[in-house]
Amino acid sequence: MSSEIAIAVRDVSKVYHIYERPQDRLKQMLWRGRRKFHDDFWALQGIDFEVEKGETVGIVGRNGSGKSTLLQIICGTLTPTTGTVERKGRISALLELGSGFNPEFSGRENVYLNGSILGLSRAEVDERFDRIAAFADIGQFIDSPVKHYSSGMFARLAFSVAVHVDPEILIVDEILAVGDAAFQRRCMSKFYEIRESGCTILFVSHDQYQVKSVCQRAVYLERGMQKMFGPAGRVIDAYMVDMEAVEAARLPPVTKPVEALVAEPVATGDVPLEEPAVEPALAPPSQILFPYLIESVRMSAADGRDVDEVATGDELILTMRYRAITPTPPDRISFVFNLYRHDGFYVCGTTTLMDGMAPHPGTRNGEVSVRFPSFPLLSGRYKWRVAINDHGGFSVLAEAKEVCPFSVVDNFDAVGIVNLAREWQFSIG
């Protein structure tokens, strides 16, 4: 294996024998393979990819596609039926938090136990213990048996141990969201710190935005087989297309009379505007889960007037004001907007990070605007969501949902949702 490769998965497959009755297992042992008393279930088949040192790779797929099985094989807790896995470096896995904890031991004793399981000497755990305990933030309960811990305390301590072993390879299975909102932000800060130190990361998530924003490449598993491996954006797009096809197949067919198909109504603002407007869902000042509060959101025309009705092609400006509600706001932040149709259909969304901007300084208050020089949507009713994210675009630090509801009118230049820029060309013959 090349010195630049941290993980090499070579033609890995994993089969489980499914026995209909308990006695069939004994029969299989006695017959020594001369007769088959079980069915084979292939959890994985022919998985083959490499992960470079310092790279973050996502693993996506539907439930039951083999993601967790693959991670366990890479960690070494499962043995592949065929194929091999090569690893270079100390592995820390966030799969089942606290799986190595003894419930009768105190938190302190379990830190030393779990640290030794993860490859640390007692002296190394001694050196890290204060940081582990401070990060877990369970106070005097560190010396109480963990069987008396709440689920949140247990998860915080287990996570703290796992991320303080200075791993060279970190494997994460959708459990970064442990504990309360404040602890989740600390988890994400630690995740960024580990990633920026050059750690190789395998990351499982169903969140397409997370995988696109965090990972360089991704593996797409389908029914235990590797369907695609490549740039994260392309893999996620292929995955989402397949998921949409699956969902569409579940929906009952829509039947319409012939005259309805011929005279399909066009989007000309015919949705009744007398429906009550959506009230802005700004977080109340008493909300302390987020370090920021979005105080106001306004939508204005080019001349600065607040508007709630625009025409296709108009210039629009969306502005939000925010302030910190904690004594020590994050050092760096990023901004988000999402646009929805009145029925919740997601039209568009992006972040300052996706637009190539560096994280913004985490000031105590400020204002941010996004300008749309030629608004392309066609007739209908729409609403916004705005948010402040952390510097990596992972954690939400403040948000305002269903704000600035507005209507769009058009000149019947096109029908649908968006008026695409176009040029017609003709040829004869």
CSV table of C-alpha atoms in Angstrom, one decimal:
chain,number,residue,atom,x,y,z
A,1,MET,CA,0.0,0.0,0.0
A,2,SER,CA,1.3,3.5,-0.9
A,3,SER,CA,2.6,5.7,1.9
A,4,GLU,CA,-0.1,8.2,0.9
A,5,ILE,CA,-2.9,5.8,1.4
A,6,ALA,CA,-4.5,5.6,4.9
A,7,ILE,CA,-7.2,3.0,4.2
A,8,ALA,CA,-7.3,0.4,1.4
A,9,VAL,CA,-10.5,-1.7,1.0
A,10,ARG,CA,-9.8,-4.5,-1.4
A,11,ASP,CA,-12.7,-6.5,-2.8
A,12,VAL,CA,-14.4,-6.8,0.6
A,13,SER,CA,-17.5,-8.9,1.0
A,14,LYS,CA,-19.4,-10.0,4.0
A,15,VAL,CA,-22.0,-12.8,4.1
A,16,TYR,CA,-24.3,-13.9,7.0
A,17,HIS,CA,-25.8,-17.3,7.3
A,18,ILE,CA,-29.5,-17.1,8.0
A,19,TYR,CA,-30.9,-20.2,9.7
A,20,GLU,CA,-34.6,-20.9,9.8
A,21,ARG,CA,-34.4,-23.0,12.9
A,22,PRO,CA,-31.9,-23.2,15.7
A,23,GLN,CA,-31.2,-26.9,15.1
A,24,ASP,CA,-30.2,-26.1,11.5
A,25,ARG,CA,-27.1,-24.5,12.9
A,26,LEU,CA,-26.1,-27.8,14.5
A,27,LYS,CA,-26.9,-29.8,11.4
A,28,GLN,CA,-24.6,-27.5,9.4
A,29,MET,CA,-21.8,-28.1,11.7
A,30,LEU,CA,-22.3,-31.9,11.6
A,31,TRP,CA,-22.6,-32.1,7.8
A,32,ARG,CA,-19.3,-30.0,7.5
A,33,GLY,CA,-20.5,-28.2,4.4
A,34,ARG,CA,-21.6,-31.3,2.4
A,35,ARG,CA,-25.2,-30.0,2.7
A,36,LYS,CA,-26.5,-26.5,3.1
A,37,PHE,CA,-29.0,-25.7,5.9
A,38,HIS,CA,-29.0,-21.9,5.7
A,39,ASP,CA,-29.6,-19.0,3.3
A,40,ASP,CA,-26.9,-16.6,2.5
A,41,PHE,CA,-27.4,-12.9,3.1
A,42,TRP,CA,-24.6,-10.8,1.5
A,43,ALA,CA,-24.4,-7.6,3.5
A,44,LEU,CA,-21.5,-6.4,1.4
A,45,GLN,CA,-20.2,-7.5,-2.0
A,46,GLY,CA,-17.1,-6.4,-3.9
A,47,ILE,CA,-16.4,-3.2,-2.0
A,48,ASP,CA,-13.1,-1.7,-3.3
A,49,PHE,CA,-11.7,1.8,-2.7
A,50,GLU,CA,-8.8,3.8,-1.2
A,51,VAL,CA,-8.7,6.7,1.2
A,52,GLU,CA,-5.7,9.0,1.1
A,53,LYS,CA,-4.1,10.4,4.2
A,54,GLY,CA,-5.8,13.6,5.4
A,55,GLU,CA,-8.8,13.0,3.2
A,56,THR,CA,-12.5,13.1,4.4
A,57,VAL,CA,-14.6,10.5,2.6
A,58,GLY,CA,-18.4,10.2,3.0
A,59,ILE,CA,-20.4,7.0,2.9
A,60,VAL,CA,-24.0,7.2,1.8
A,61,GLY,CA,-26.8,4.8,1.1
A,62,ARG,CA,-30.3,3.8,2.2
A,63,ASN,CA,-30.9,2.1,5.5
A,64,GLY,CA,-29.7,-1.5,5.2
A,65,SER,CA,-27.2,-0.8,2.4
A,66,GLY,CA,-24.2,-2.0,4.4
A,67,LYS,CA,-22.7,1.3,5.7
A,68,SER,CA,-22.4,0.3,9.3
A,69,THR,CA,-21.1,-3.2,8.4
A,70,LEU,CA,-18.4,-1.6,6.2
A,71,LEU,CA,-17.3,0.7,9.0
A,72,GLN,CA,-17.1,-2.1,11.5
A,73,ILE,CA,-15.0,-4.1,9.0
A,74,ILE,CA,-12.7,-1.1,8.5
A,75,CYS,CA,-12.4,-0.7,12.3
A,76,GLY,CA,-11.6,-4.4,12.7
A,77,THR,CA,-14.6,-5.3,14.9
A,78,LEU,CA,-15.9,-7.5,12.0
A,79,THR,CA,-14.0,-9.9,9.8
A,80,PRO,CA,-14.8,-9.8,6.1
A,81,THR,CA,-15.8,-13.1,4.4
A,82,THR,CA,-13.6,-12.3,1.4
A,83,GLY,CA,-11.2,-9.4,0.7
A,84,THR,CA,-8.8,-7.4,2.9
A,85,VAL,CA,-8.6,-4.0,4.6
A,86,GLU,CA,-5.3,-2.3,5.2
A,87,ARG,CA,-5.0,0.6,7.6
A,88,LYS,CA,-2.2,3.0,8.5
A,89,GLY,CA,-2.5,4.8,11.8
A,90,ARG,CA,-4.4,4.8,15.1
A,91,ILE,CA,-8.1,4.4,14.6
A,92,SER,CA,-10.8,6.0,16.7
A,93,ALA,CA,-14.4,5.1,15.9
A,94,LEU,CA,-17.5,6.9,16.9
A,95,LEU,CA,-19.9,4.1,16.1
A,96,GLU,CA,-21.7,3.0,19.3
A,97,LEU,CA,-20.6,5.5,21.9
A,98,GLY,CA,-19.6,3.9,25.2
A,99,SER,CA,-19.6,0.4,23.8
A,100,GLY,CA,-16.4,-0.3,25.7
A,101,PHE,CA,-17.6,1.1,29.0
A,102,ASN,CA,-18.2,-1.0,32.1
A,103,PRO,CA,-21.4,0.2,33.8
A,104,GLU,CA,-20.1,-0.7,37.3
A,105,PHE,CA,-17.0,1.4,36.9
A,106,SER,CA,-16.9,5.2,37.6
A,107,GLY,CA,-16.5,7.7,34.8
A,108,ARG,CA,-12.8,8.1,35.7
A,109,GLU,CA,-12.1,4.3,35.6
A,110,ASN,CA,-13.9,4.0,32.3
A,111,VAL,CA,-11.8,6.8,30.8
A,112,TYR,CA,-8.7,4.7,31.6
A,113,LEU,CA,-10.3,1.5,30.4
A,114,ASN,CA,-11.6,3.0,27.1
A,115,GLY,CA,-8.3,4.8,26.6
A,116,SER,CA,-6.4,1.5,26.8
A,117,ILE,CA,-8.8,-0.1,24.4
A,118,LEU,CA,-8.1,2.7,22.0
A,119,GLY,CA,-4.4,2.2,22.3
A,120,LEU,CA,-3.3,4.7,24.9
A,121,SER,CA,-0.9,4.0,27.7
A,122,ARG,CA,-1.7,4.9,31.2
A,123,ALA,CA,0.7,7.8,31.1
A,124,GLU,CA,-0.9,9.1,27.9
A,125,VAL,CA,-4.4,8.9,29.5
A,126,ASP,CA,-3.0,10.8,32.6
A,127,GLU,CA,-1.7,13.6,30.3
A,128,ARG,CA,-5.1,13.8,28.5
A,129,PHE,CA,-7.5,13.2,31.5
A,130,ASP,CA,-8.1,16.8,32.5
A,131,ARG,CA,-9.0,17.8,28.9
A,132,ILE,CA,-11.3,14.7,28.6
A,133,ALA,CA,-13.1,15.6,31.8
A,134,ALA,CA,-13.4,19.3,30.9
A,135,PHE,CA,-14.8,18.5,27.5
A,136,ALA,CA,-17.3,16.0,28.8
A,137,ASP,CA,-18.4,18.6,31.4
A,138,ILE,CA,-20.0,16.1,33.9
A,139,GLY,CA,-18.4,17.7,37.0
A,140,GLN,CA,-18.2,15.7,40.2
A,141,PHE,CA,-20.0,12.8,38.6
A,142,ILE,CA,-16.8,11.7,37.0
A,143,ASP,CA,-16.2,9.5,40.1
A,144,SER,CA,-19.8,8.0,40.1
A,145,PRO,CA,-20.6,4.7,38.4
A,146,VAL,CA,-21.7,5.3,34.8
A,147,LYS,CA,-24.8,3.2,35.3
A,148,HIS,CA,-26.2,6.2,37.1
A,149,TYR,CA,-25.5,8.6,34.3
A,150,SER,CA,-28.1,10.1,32.1
A,151,SER,CA,-27.9,9.2,28.4
A,152,GLY,CA,-26.5,12.6,27.7
A,153,MET,CA,-23.8,12.4,30.3
A,154,PHE,CA,-22.8,8.9,29.1
A,155,ALA,CA,-22.6,10.1,25.5
A,156,ARG,CA,-20.6,13.2,26.3
A,157,LEU,CA,-18.0,11.2,28.3
A,158,ALA,CA,-17.7,8.5,25.6
A,159,PHE,CA,-17.4,11.1,22.8
A,160,SER,CA,-14.8,13.0,24.8
A,161,VAL,CA,-12.6,9.9,25.2
A,162,ALA,CA,-12.9,9.0,21.6
A,163,VAL,CA,-11.8,12.4,20.2
A,164,HIS,CA,-8.9,12.9,22.6
A,165,VAL,CA,-6.9,9.9,21.6
A,166,ASP,CA,-5.3,12.0,18.8
A,167,PRO,CA,-6.5,9.6,16.1
A,168,GLU,CA,-4.9,9.4,12.7
A,169,ILE,CA,-8.1,7.8,11.3
A,170,LEU,CA,-11.5,8.9,12.6
A,171,ILE,CA,-14.6,6.9,11.7
A,172,VAL,CA,-17.9,8.6,12.4
A,173,ASP,CA,-21.4,7.0,12.1
A,174,GLU,CA,-24.0,9.8,12.3
A,175,ILE,CA,-23.5,10.5,16.0
A,176,LEU,CA,-22.0,14.0,16.0
A,177,ALA,CA,-25.3,15.3,17.3
A,178,VAL,CA,-24.9,14.1,20.9
A,179,GLY,CA,-26.0,16.0,24.0
A,180,ASP,CA,-27.6,19.4,24.0
A,181,ALA,CA,-27.1,22.2,21.4
A,182,ALA,CA,-24.1,23.7,23.2
A,183,PHE,CA,-22.3,20.4,23.4
A,184,GLN,CA,-23.1,19.7,19.8
A,185,ARG,CA,-21.3,22.9,18.8
A,186,ARG,CA,-18.3,21.8,20.9
A,187,CYS,CA,-18.4,18.4,19.1
A,188,MET,CA,-18.3,20.2,15.8
A,189,SER,CA,-15.4,22.4,16.8
A,190,LYS,CA,-13.5,19.4,17.9
A,191,PHE,CA,-14.4,17.6,14.6
A,192,TYR,CA,-13.0,20.6,12.6
A,193,GLU,CA,-9.9,20.6,14.8
A,194,ILE,CA,-9.2,16.9,14.1
A,195,ARG,CA,-9.9,17.3,10.4
A,196,GLU,CA,-7.6,20.4,10.1
A,197,SER,CA,-4.8,18.5,11.9
A,198,GLY,CA,-4.6,16.1,8.9
A,199,CYS,CA,-6.6,13.2,10.3
A,200,THR,CA,-8.2,10.9,7.8
A,201,ILE,CA,-12.0,10.7,8.3
A,202,LEU,CA,-14.7,8.3,7.1
A,203,PHE,CA,-18.1,9.9,7.6
A,204,VAL,CA,-21.5,8.3,7.3
A,205,SER,CA,-24.5,10.6,7.0
A,206,HIS,CA,-27.9,10.8,5.3
A,207,ASP,CA,-27.5,14.6,5.1
A,208,GLN,CA,-26.5,15.5,1.6
A,209,TYR,CA,-25.4,19.0,2.5
A,210,GLN,CA,-23.1,17.7,5.3
A,211,VAL,CA,-21.4,15.2,3.0
A,212,LYS,CA,-21.0,17.8,0.2
A,213,SER,CA,-19.6,20.4,2.5
A,214,VAL,CA,-17.3,18.2,4.6
A,215,CYS,CA,-16.1,15.4,2.2
A,216,GLN,CA,-13.8,15.4,-0.8
A,217,ARG,CA,-15.0,12.1,-2.1
A,218,ALA,CA,-17.8,9.7,-1.3
A,219,VAL,CA,-18.8,6.1,-1.6
A,220,TYR,CA,-22.4,5.2,-2.5
A,221,LEU,CA,-23.6,1.8,-1.4
A,222,GLU,CA,-26.8,0.2,-2.7
A,223,ARG,CA,-27.9,-3.2,-1.3
A,224,GLY,CA,-24.4,-4.1,-0.1
A,225,MET,CA,-22.7,-3.2,-3.4
A,226,GLN,CA,-20.6,-0.2,-4.3
A,227,LYS,CA,-22.6,1.7,-6.9
A,228,MET,CA,-20.3,4.8,-7.1
A,229,PHE,CA,-17.0,6.2,-5.7
A,230,GLY,CA,-15.8,9.6,-6.7
A,231,PRO,CA,-16.1,13.4,-6.0
A,232,ALA,CA,-18.6,13.9,-3.2
A,233,GLY,CA,-20.8,16.3,-5.1
A,234,ARG,CA,-21.3,13.9,-8.0
A,235,VAL,CA,-21.9,10.9,-5.8
A,236,ILE,CA,-24.5,12.8,-3.7
A,237,ASP,CA,-26.3,14.0,-6.8
A,238,ALA,CA,-26.5,10.5,-8.1
A,239,TYR,CA,-27.7,9.2,-4.7
A,240,MET,CA,-30.4,11.9,-4.5
A,241,VAL,CA,-31.7,11.2,-8.0
A,242,ASP,CA,-32.1,7.5,-7.0
A,243,MET,CA,-33.9,8.4,-3.8
A,244,GLU,CA,-36.3,10.7,-5.7
A,245,ALA,CA,-37.0,7.8,-8.1
A,246,VAL,CA,-37.7,5.5,-5.2
A,247,GLU,CA,-40.1,8.0,-3.6
A,248,ALA,CA,-41.8,8.7,-6.9
A,249,ALA,CA,-42.4,4.9,-7.3
A,250,ARG,CA,-44.1,4.8,-3.9
A,251,LEU,CA,-46.7,7.5,-4.8
A,252,PRO,CA,-50.0,6.4,-6.3
A,253,PRO,CA,-50.4,7.3,-10.0
A,254,VAL,CA,-52.3,10.5,-10.6
A,255,THR,CA,-55.0,10.3,-13.2
A,256,LYS,CA,-56.5,13.3,-14.9
A,257,PRO,CA,-59.3,13.6,-17.5
A,258,VAL,CA,-58.1,14.3,-21.0
A,259,GLU,CA,-59.4,17.8,-21.0
A,260,ALA,CA,-57.4,18.6,-17.9
A,261,LEU,CA,-54.2,17.4,-19.5
A,262,VAL,CA,-54.9,19.6,-22.6
A,263,ALA,CA,-55.9,22.7,-20.5
A,264,GLU,CA,-53.3,22.4,-17.7
A,265,PRO,CA,-53.6,25.6,-15.6
A,266,VAL,CA,-50.7,27.9,-15.9
A,267,ALA,CA,-48.8,29.6,-13.0
A,268,THR,CA,-50.4,33.0,-13.2
A,269,GLY,CA,-50.8,33.8,-9.6
A,270,ASP,CA,-54.1,32.1,-9.3
A,271,VAL,CA,-53.4,30.9,-5.7
A,272,PRO,CA,-55.7,32.8,-3.5
A,273,LEU,CA,-53.8,35.6,-1.8
A,274,GLU,CA,-56.3,36.1,0.9
A,275,GLU,CA,-54.8,33.1,2.7
A,276,PRO,CA,-53.4,34.3,6.0
A,277,ALA,CA,-49.8,35.4,5.7
A,278,VAL,CA,-47.1,33.3,7.4
A,279,GLU,CA,-45.9,34.9,10.6
A,280,PRO,CA,-42.1,35.2,10.8
A,281,ALA,CA,-40.7,32.5,13.0
A,282,LEU,CA,-37.9,34.6,14.6
A,283,ALA,CA,-36.3,33.0,17.7
A,284,PRO,CA,-37.6,34.8,20.9
A,285,PRO,CA,-35.0,36.6,23.0
A,286,SER,CA,-35.4,34.0,25.7
A,287,GLN,CA,-34.0,31.3,23.4
A,288,ILE,CA,-30.6,30.4,24.7
A,289,LEU,CA,-29.9,27.3,22.6
A,290,PHE,CA,-28.3,29.4,19.9
A,291,PRO,CA,-25.4,31.9,20.5
A,292,TYR,CA,-27.0,34.4,18.1
A,293,LEU,CA,-30.4,35.9,17.6
A,294,ILE,CA,-31.7,37.0,14.2
A,295,GLU,CA,-33.5,40.3,15.2
A,296,SER,CA,-35.1,41.2,11.9
A,297,VAL,CA,-35.4,40.1,8.2
A,298,ARG,CA,-36.6,42.4,5.4
A,299,MET,CA,-36.9,42.1,1.7
A,300,SER,CA,-36.5,45.3,-0.3
A,301,ALA,CA,-36.5,46.6,-3.9
A,302,ALA,CA,-33.5,48.3,-5.6
A,303,ASP,CA,-34.7,51.7,-4.3
A,304,GLY,CA,-34.8,50.4,-0.7
A,305,ARG,CA,-38.6,50.0,-0.3
A,306,ASP,CA,-39.8,47.0,1.7
A,307,VAL,CA,-41.8,44.9,-0.7
A,308,ASP,CA,-44.1,41.8,-0.5
A,309,GLU,CA,-44.9,41.6,-4.2
A,310,VAL,CA,-42.3,41.6,-7.0
A,311,ALA,CA,-42.2,41.0,-10.7
A,312,THR,CA,-40.1,38.4,-12.5
A,313,GLY,CA,-36.8,40.0,-13.4
A,314,ASP,CA,-36.9,42.6,-10.6
A,315,GLU,CA,-33.9,43.3,-8.4
A,316,LEU,CA,-34.3,42.0,-4.8
A,317,ILE,CA,-32.3,42.4,-1.7
A,318,LEU,CA,-32.8,40.2,1.4
A,319,THR,CA,-31.3,41.6,4.6
A,320,MET,CA,-31.1,40.2,8.1
A,321,ARG,CA,-29.8,41.8,11.3
A,322,TYR,CA,-28.4,39.7,14.1
A,323,ARG,CA,-26.7,40.0,17.5
A,324,ALA,CA,-24.9,37.7,19.9
A,325,ILE,CA,-26.8,36.6,23.0
A,326,THR,CA,-23.9,34.8,24.7
A,327,PRO,CA,-20.9,36.4,26.3
A,328,THR,CA,-18.5,34.6,24.0
A,329,PRO,CA,-19.8,34.1,20.5
A,330,PRO,CA,-17.9,31.9,18.0
A,331,ASP,CA,-14.8,33.4,16.3
A,332,ARG,CA,-16.0,32.7,12.8
A,333,ILE,CA,-19.5,32.2,11.2
A,334,SER,CA,-21.2,31.8,7.9
A,335,PHE,CA,-24.6,32.8,6.5
A,336,VAL,CA,-27.4,30.9,4.8
A,337,PHE,CA,-30.6,31.6,2.8
A,338,ASN,CA,-33.2,29.1,1.7
A,339,LEU,CA,-36.2,29.9,-0.6
A,340,TYR,CA,-39.4,27.9,-0.4
A,341,ARG,CA,-42.7,27.9,-2.3
A,342,HIS,CA,-45.8,28.6,-0.2
A,343,ASP,CA,-46.5,24.8,0.0
A,344,GLY,CA,-43.0,24.0,1.4
A,345,PHE,CA,-41.4,23.0,-2.0
A,346,TYR,CA,-37.7,23.7,-1.7
A,347,VAL,CA,-36.7,26.1,-4.5
A,348,CYS,CA,-33.1,27.1,-3.8
A,349,GLY,CA,-30.6,27.6,-1.0
A,350,THR,CA,-26.9,28.4,-0.6
A,351,THR,CA,-24.4,29.7,1.9
A,352,THR,CA,-21.5,32.1,1.9
A,353,LEU,CA,-19.2,29.1,2.1
A,354,MET,CA,-20.7,27.5,-1.0
A,355,ASP,CA,-20.3,30.8,-2.8
A,356,GLY,CA,-16.5,30.7,-2.1
A,357,MET,CA,-16.4,33.3,0.7
A,358,ALA,CA,-14.2,32.9,3.7
A,359,PRO,CA,-15.9,32.6,7.1
A,360,HIS,CA,-17.1,35.9,8.5
A,361,PRO,CA,-15.7,37.2,11.9
A,362,GLY,CA,-18.1,36.4,14.7
A,363,THR,CA,-19.0,39.9,15.6
A,364,ARG,CA,-21.4,40.7,18.5
A,365,ASN,CA,-23.9,42.2,16.0
A,366,GLY,CA,-24.2,43.0,12.4
A,367,GLU,CA,-26.2,43.0,9.2
A,368,VAL,CA,-25.8,40.9,6.1
A,369,SER,CA,-27.6,41.2,2.7
A,370,VAL,CA,-27.8,39.1,-0.4
A,371,ARG,CA,-28.7,40.8,-3.7
A,372,PHE,CA,-30.6,39.1,-6.5
A,373,PRO,CA,-30.0,41.3,-9.6
A,374,SER,CA,-32.7,39.7,-11.7
A,375,PHE,CA,-35.1,37.5,-9.7
A,376,PRO,CA,-36.0,34.6,-12.0
A,377,LEU,CA,-39.0,33.0,-10.4
A,378,LEU,CA,-42.4,33.0,-12.0
A,379,SER,CA,-45.9,33.7,-10.6
A,380,GLY,CA,-46.6,32.2,-7.2
A,381,ARG,CA,-46.1,32.7,-3.5
A,382,TYR,CA,-42.9,32.1,-1.7
A,383,LYS,CA,-41.1,32.5,1.7
A,384,TRP,CA,-37.6,32.6,3.1
A,385,ARG,CA,-35.5,30.9,5.7
A,386,VAL,CA,-32.2,32.6,6.8
A,387,ALA,CA,-29.6,31.3,9.2
A,388,ILE,CA,-26.2,31.7,10.7
A,389,ASN,CA,-24.0,28.6,10.7
A,390,ASP,CA,-20.6,27.9,12.2
A,391,HIS,CA,-17.4,28.5,10.2
A,392,GLY,CA,-17.6,25.0,8.6
A,393,GLY,CA,-21.3,25.2,7.7
A,394,PHE,CA,-22.3,22.3,9.9
A,395,SER,CA,-24.0,23.7,13.0
A,396,VAL,CA,-26.8,26.1,13.1
A,397,LEU,CA,-26.1,29.1,15.4
A,398,ALA,CA,-29.4,31.0,14.7
A,399,GLU,CA,-32.2,30.8,12.2
A,400,ALA,CA,-35.5,32.4,11.2
A,401,LYS,CA,-38.0,30.3,9.3
A,402,GLU,CA,-40.9,31.3,7.0
A,403,VAL,CA,-40.0,35.0,7.0
A,404,CYS,CA,-40.8,37.7,4.5
A,405,PRO,CA,-43.6,35.8,2.6
A,406,PHE,CA,-44.1,37.4,-0.8
A,407,SER,CA,-45.8,37.0,-4.2
A,408,VAL,CA,-44.3,37.1,-7.7
A,409,VAL,CA,-46.2,38.3,-10.7
A,410,ASP,CA,-45.1,37.7,-14.3
A,411,ASN,CA,-45.9,38.8,-17.9
A,412,PHE,CA,-46.7,35.2,-19.1
A,413,ASP,CA,-43.3,34.9,-20.7
A,414,ALA,CA,-43.1,31.4,-19.4
A,415,VAL,CA,-44.9,29.0,-17.1
A,416,GLY,CA,-43.6,26.9,-14.2
A,417,ILE,CA,-41.4,28.0,-11.4
A,418,VAL,CA,-38.4,29.7,-13.0
A,419,ASN,CA,-37.9,31.7,-16.1
A,420,LEU,CA,-34.8,30.3,-17.7
A,421,ALA,CA,-32.5,32.6,-19.8
A,422,ARG,CA,-32.7,31.3,-23.4
A,423,GLU,CA,-31.9,31.9,-27.0
A,424,TRP,CA,-33.8,30.4,-29.9
A,425,GLN,CA,-32.0,29.3,-33.1
A,426,PHE,CA,-33.6,28.1,-36.3
A,427,SER,CA,-32.3,26.4,-39.5
A,428,ILE,CA,-34.1,25.4,-42.7
A,429,GLY,CA,-33.8,21.9,-44.1
